[in-house]
mmCIF file of C-alpha atoms in Angstrom:
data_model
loop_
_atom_site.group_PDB
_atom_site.id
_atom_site.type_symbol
_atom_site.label_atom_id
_atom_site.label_comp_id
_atom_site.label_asym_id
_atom_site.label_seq_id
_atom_site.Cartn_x
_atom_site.Cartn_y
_atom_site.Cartn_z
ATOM 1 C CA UNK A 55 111.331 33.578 94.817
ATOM 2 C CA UNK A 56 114.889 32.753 93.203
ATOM 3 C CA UNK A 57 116.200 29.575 93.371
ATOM 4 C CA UNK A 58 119.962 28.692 92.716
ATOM 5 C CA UNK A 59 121.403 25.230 92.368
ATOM 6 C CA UNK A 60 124.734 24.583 92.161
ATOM 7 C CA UNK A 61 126.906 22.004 91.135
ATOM 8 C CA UNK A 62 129.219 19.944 92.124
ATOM 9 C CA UNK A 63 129.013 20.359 96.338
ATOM 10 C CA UNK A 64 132.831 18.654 96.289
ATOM 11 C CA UNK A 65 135.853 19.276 93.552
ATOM 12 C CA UNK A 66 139.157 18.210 93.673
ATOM 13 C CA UNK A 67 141.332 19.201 91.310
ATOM 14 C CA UNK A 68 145.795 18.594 90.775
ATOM 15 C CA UNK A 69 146.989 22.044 91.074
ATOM 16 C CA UNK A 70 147.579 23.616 87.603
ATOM 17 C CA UNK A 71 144.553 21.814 86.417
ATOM 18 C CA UNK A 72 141.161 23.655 86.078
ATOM 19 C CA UNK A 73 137.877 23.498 88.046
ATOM 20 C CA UNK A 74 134.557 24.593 86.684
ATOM 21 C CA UNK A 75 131.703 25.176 89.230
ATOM 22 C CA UNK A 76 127.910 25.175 87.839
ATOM 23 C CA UNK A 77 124.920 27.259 88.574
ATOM 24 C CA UNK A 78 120.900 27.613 87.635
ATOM 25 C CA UNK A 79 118.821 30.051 88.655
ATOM 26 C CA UNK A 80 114.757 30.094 88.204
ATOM 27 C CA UNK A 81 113.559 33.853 88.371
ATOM 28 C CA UNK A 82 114.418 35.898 85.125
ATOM 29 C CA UNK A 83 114.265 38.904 86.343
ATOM 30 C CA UNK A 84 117.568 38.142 88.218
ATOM 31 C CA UNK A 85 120.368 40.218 86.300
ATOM 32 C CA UNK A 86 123.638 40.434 88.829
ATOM 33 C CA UNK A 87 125.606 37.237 89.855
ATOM 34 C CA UNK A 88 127.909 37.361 91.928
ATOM 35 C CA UNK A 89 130.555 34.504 93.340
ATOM 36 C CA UNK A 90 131.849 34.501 96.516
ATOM 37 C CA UNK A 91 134.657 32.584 98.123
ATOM 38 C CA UNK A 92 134.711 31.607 101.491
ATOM 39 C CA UNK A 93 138.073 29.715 103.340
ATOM 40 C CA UNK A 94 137.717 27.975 106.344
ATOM 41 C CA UNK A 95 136.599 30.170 109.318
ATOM 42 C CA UNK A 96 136.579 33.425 106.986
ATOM 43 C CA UNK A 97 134.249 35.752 105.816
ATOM 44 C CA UNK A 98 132.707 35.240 102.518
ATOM 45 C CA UNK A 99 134.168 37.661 100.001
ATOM 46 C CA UNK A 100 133.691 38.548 96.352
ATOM 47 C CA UNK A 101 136.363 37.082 93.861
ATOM 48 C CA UNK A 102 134.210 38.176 90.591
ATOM 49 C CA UNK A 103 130.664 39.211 89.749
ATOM 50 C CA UNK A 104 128.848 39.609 86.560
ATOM 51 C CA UNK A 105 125.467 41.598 84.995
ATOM 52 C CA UNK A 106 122.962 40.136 83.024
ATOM 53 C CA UNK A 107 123.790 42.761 80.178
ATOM 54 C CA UNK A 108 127.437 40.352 79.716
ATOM 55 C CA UNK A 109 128.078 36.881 78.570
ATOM 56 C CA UNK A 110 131.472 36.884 80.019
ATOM 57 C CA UNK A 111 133.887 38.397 82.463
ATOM 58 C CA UNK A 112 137.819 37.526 82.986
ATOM 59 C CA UNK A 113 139.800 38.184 86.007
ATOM 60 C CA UNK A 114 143.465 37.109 85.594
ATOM 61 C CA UNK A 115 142.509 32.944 86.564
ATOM 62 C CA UNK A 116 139.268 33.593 87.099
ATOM 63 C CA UNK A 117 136.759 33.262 84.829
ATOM 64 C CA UNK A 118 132.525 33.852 84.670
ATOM 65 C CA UNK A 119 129.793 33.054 81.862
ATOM 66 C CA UNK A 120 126.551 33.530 81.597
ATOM 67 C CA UNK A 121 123.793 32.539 79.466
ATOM 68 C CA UNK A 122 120.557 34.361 80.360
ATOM 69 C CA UNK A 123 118.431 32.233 77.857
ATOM 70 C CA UNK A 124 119.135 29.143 79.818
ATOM 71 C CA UNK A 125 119.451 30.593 83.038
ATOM 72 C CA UNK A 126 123.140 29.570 84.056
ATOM 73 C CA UNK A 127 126.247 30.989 84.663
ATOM 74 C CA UNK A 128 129.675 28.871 85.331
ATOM 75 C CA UNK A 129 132.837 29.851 87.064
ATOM 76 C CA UNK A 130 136.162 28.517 85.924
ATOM 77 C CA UNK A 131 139.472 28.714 87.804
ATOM 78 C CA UNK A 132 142.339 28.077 85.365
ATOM 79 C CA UNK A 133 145.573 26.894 86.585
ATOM 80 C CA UNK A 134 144.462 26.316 90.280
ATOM 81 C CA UNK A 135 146.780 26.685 93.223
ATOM 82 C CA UNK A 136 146.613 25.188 96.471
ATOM 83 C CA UNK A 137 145.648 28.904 97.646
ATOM 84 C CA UNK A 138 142.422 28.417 95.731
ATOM 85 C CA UNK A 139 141.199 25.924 98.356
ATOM 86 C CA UNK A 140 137.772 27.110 99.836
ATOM 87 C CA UNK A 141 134.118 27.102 99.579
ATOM 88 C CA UNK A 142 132.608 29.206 96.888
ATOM 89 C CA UNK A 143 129.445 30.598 96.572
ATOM 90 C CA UNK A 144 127.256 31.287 93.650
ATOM 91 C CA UNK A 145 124.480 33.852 93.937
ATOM 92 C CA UNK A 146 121.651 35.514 91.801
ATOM 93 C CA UNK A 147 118.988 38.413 92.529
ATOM 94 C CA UNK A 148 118.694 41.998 92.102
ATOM 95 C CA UNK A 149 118.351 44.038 95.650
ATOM 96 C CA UNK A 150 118.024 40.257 97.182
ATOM 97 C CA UNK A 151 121.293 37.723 96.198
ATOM 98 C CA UNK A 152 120.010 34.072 96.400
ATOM 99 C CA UNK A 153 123.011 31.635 97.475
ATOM 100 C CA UNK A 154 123.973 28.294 95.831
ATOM 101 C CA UNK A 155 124.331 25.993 98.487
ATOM 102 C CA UNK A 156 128.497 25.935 98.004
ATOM 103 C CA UNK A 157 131.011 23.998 96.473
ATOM 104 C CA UNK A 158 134.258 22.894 98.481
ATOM 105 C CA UNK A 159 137.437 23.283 96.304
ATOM 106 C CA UNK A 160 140.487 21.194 97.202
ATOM 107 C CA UNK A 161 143.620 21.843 95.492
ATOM 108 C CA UNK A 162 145.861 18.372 95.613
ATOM 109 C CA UNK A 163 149.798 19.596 95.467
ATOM 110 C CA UNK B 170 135.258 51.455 110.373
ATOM 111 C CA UNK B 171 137.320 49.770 107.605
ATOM 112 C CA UNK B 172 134.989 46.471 107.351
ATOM 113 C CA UNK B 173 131.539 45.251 108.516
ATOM 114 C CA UNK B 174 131.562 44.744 111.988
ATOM 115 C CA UNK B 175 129.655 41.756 114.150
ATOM 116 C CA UNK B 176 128.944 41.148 117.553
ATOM 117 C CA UNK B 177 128.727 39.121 119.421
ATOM 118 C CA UNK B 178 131.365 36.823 117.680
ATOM 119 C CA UNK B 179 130.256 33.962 119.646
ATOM 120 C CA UNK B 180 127.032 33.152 121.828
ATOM 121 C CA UNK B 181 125.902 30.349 123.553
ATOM 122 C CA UNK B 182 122.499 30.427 125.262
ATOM 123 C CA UNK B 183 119.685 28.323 126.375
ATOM 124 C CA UNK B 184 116.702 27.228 124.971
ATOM 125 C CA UNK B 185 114.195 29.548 125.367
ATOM 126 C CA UNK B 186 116.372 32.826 126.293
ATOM 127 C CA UNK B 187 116.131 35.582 124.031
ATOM 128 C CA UNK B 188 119.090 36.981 122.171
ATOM 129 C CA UNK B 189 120.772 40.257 120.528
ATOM 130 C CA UNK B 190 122.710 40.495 117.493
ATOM 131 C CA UNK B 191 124.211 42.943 116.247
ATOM 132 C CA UNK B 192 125.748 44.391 112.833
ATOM 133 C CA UNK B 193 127.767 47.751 112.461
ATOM 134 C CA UNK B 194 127.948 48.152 108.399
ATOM 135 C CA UNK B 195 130.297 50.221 106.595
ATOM 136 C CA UNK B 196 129.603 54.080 106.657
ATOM 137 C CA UNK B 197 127.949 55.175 104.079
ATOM 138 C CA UNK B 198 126.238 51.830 102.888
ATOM 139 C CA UNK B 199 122.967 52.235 102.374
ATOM 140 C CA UNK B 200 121.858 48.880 102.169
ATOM 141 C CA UNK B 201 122.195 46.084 104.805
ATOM 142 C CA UNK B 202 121.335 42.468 104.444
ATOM 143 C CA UNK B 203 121.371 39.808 107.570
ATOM 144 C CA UNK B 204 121.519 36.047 105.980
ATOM 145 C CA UNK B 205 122.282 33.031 108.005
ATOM 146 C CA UNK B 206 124.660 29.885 107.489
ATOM 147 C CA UNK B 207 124.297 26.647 109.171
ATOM 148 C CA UNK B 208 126.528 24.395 109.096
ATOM 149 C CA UNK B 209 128.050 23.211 105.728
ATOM 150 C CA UNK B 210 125.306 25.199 104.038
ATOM 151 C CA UNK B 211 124.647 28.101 101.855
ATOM 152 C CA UNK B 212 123.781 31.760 103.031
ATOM 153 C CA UNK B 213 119.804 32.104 103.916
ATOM 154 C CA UNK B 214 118.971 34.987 103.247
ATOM 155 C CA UNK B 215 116.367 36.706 106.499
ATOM 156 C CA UNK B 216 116.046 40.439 105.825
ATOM 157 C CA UNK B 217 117.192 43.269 103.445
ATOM 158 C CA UNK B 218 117.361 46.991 104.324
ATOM 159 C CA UNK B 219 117.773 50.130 102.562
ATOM 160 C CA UNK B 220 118.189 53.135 105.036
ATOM 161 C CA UNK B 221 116.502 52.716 107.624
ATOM 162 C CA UNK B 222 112.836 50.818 105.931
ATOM 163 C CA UNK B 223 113.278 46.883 105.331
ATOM 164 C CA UNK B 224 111.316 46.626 102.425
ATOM 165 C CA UNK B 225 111.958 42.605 101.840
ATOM 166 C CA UNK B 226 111.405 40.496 105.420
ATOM 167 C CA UNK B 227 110.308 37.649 103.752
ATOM 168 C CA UNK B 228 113.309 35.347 104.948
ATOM 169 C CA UNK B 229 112.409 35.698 108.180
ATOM 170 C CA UNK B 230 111.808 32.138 109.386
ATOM 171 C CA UNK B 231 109.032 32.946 112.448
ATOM 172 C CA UNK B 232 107.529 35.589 114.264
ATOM 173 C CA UNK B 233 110.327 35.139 116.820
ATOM 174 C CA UNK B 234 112.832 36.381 114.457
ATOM 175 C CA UNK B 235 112.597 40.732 114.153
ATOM 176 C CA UNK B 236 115.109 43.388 113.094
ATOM 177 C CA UNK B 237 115.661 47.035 113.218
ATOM 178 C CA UNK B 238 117.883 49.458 111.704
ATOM 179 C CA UNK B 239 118.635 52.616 113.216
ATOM 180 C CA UNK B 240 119.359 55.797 111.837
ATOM 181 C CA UNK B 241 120.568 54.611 108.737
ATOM 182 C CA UNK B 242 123.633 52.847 110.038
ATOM 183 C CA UNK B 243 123.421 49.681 113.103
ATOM 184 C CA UNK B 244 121.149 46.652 112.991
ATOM 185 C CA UNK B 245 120.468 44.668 115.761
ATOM 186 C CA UNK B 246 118.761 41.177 114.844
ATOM 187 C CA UNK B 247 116.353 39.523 117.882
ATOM 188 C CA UNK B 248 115.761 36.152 117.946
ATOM 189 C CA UNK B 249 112.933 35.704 121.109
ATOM 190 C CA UNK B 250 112.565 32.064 122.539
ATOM 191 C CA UNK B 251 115.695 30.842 120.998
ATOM 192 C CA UNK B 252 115.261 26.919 119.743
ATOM 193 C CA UNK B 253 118.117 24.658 119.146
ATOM 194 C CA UNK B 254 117.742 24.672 115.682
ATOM 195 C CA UNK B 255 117.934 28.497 115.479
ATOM 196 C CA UNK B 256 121.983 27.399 115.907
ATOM 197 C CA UNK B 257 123.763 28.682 113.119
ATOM 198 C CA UNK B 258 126.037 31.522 112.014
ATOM 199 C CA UNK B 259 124.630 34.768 111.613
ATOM 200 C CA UNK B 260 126.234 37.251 108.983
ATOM 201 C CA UNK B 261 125.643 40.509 108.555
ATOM 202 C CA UNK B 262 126.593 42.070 105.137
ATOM 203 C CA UNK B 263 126.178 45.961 103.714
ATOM 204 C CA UNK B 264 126.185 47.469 100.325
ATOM 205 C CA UNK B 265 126.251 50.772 98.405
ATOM 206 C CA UNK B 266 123.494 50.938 96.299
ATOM 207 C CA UNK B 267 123.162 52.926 93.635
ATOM 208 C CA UNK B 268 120.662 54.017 90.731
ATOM 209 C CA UNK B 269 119.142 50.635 91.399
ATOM 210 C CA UNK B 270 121.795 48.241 91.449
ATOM 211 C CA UNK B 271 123.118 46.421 94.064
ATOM 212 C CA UNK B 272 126.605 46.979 94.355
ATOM 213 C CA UNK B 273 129.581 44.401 95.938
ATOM 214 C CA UNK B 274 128.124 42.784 99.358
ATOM 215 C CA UNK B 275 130.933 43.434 102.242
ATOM 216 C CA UNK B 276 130.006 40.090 104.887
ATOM 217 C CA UNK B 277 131.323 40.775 108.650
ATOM 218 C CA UNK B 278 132.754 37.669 110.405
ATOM 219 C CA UNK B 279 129.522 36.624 111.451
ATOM 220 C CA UNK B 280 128.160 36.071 115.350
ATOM 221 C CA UNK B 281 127.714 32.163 115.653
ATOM 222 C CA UNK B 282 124.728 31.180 118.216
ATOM 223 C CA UNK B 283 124.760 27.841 119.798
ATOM 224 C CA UNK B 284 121.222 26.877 121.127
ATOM 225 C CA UNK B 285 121.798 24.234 124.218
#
């Protein structure tokens, strides 16, 4: 089955800075990843997803690539806000999303 | 409803008692996933549905772990003989599938078992 790494498990970042959160998968036939973000108590929900048939997608701060050959896919978080402060979730599959195991985001004011 | 809904939120049984959980997805989602979170840990994933056939149980940890979906729409997720390490959050999560891709996953709030 899939398996999805992710790095780092901890980030802390100034706010304004950026923070770049790292993912591998192992099964190629995996072609949708999504990330999900998670604050404390909440709900997991989607900030940005992407399709194996795209390198890159751009939401306002937000920020996905993907490289299929080497089976990763990064999300960046430009000018970061202490609102950005959560757990997020990688995840890769088809009908079946595999999870990263989560990366807590601290934003330092 | 507007979201996925959960329940019980909360749960606290003892070893050994059986228990009920279940997940009320968004109408019209044909596909329904359960996946479970322990504590500071990633989503597990248990058991994917599409309609009313669950075509992937291979997350199921044991024999004591079974779900059903009913007429395209509720889930209920038994856990018999309940161990303490069966503790964790339990979320629920439904999708729209279409022409064979899987579509945004909507999570409910989860029902979070504690095992004494």
């Amino acid at each position: 089955g899939e398996n999805v790494e992710q790095h780092p498990s901890t980030l802390s970042v100034q706010e304004g800075d950026s923070a770049v959160i790292k993912c591998t998968y192992s099964d190629s036939a995996s072609n949708y990843f999504p990330w999900y973000k998670q604050e404390l108590g909440k709900r997991p929900q989607l900030i940005i997803d992407i399709r194996s048939n795209v390198g890159e997608k751009k939401d306002q701060r937000i920020a996905v690539t993907l490289n299929k050959t080497a089976k990763h896919f990064s999300l960046h978080i430009t000018e970061t806000q202490p609102e950005d402060s959560a757990v997020y979730f990688c995840a890769a599959g088809d009908y079946k999303l595999s999870f990263g195991a989560g990366t807590t985001v601290t934003v330092r004011a | 409803g507007a979201g996925v809904s959960q329940s019980p939120s909360n749960k606290v049984t003892e070893k050994g008692k059986d228990v009920e959980l279940r997940c009320d997805p968004i109408s019209g989602h044909t596909a329904l996933y359960w996946y479970r979170q322990s504590l500071g840990q990633g989503l597990e994933f248990l058991i994917y549905f599409q309609g009313n056939s669950a075509p992937d149980k291979s997350g199921l940890p044991s024999d004591r772990f079974s779900a059903e979906r009913t007429g395209g729409s509720v889930s209920t997720l038994t856990i018999q003989r309940t161990q303490q390490e069966d503790s964790a959050v339990y979320l629920c999560a439904s999708s729209f599938r279409a022409g064979g891709k899987t579509g945004e996953l909507f999570f409910g709030e989860g029902s979070r078992l504690t095992v004494l």
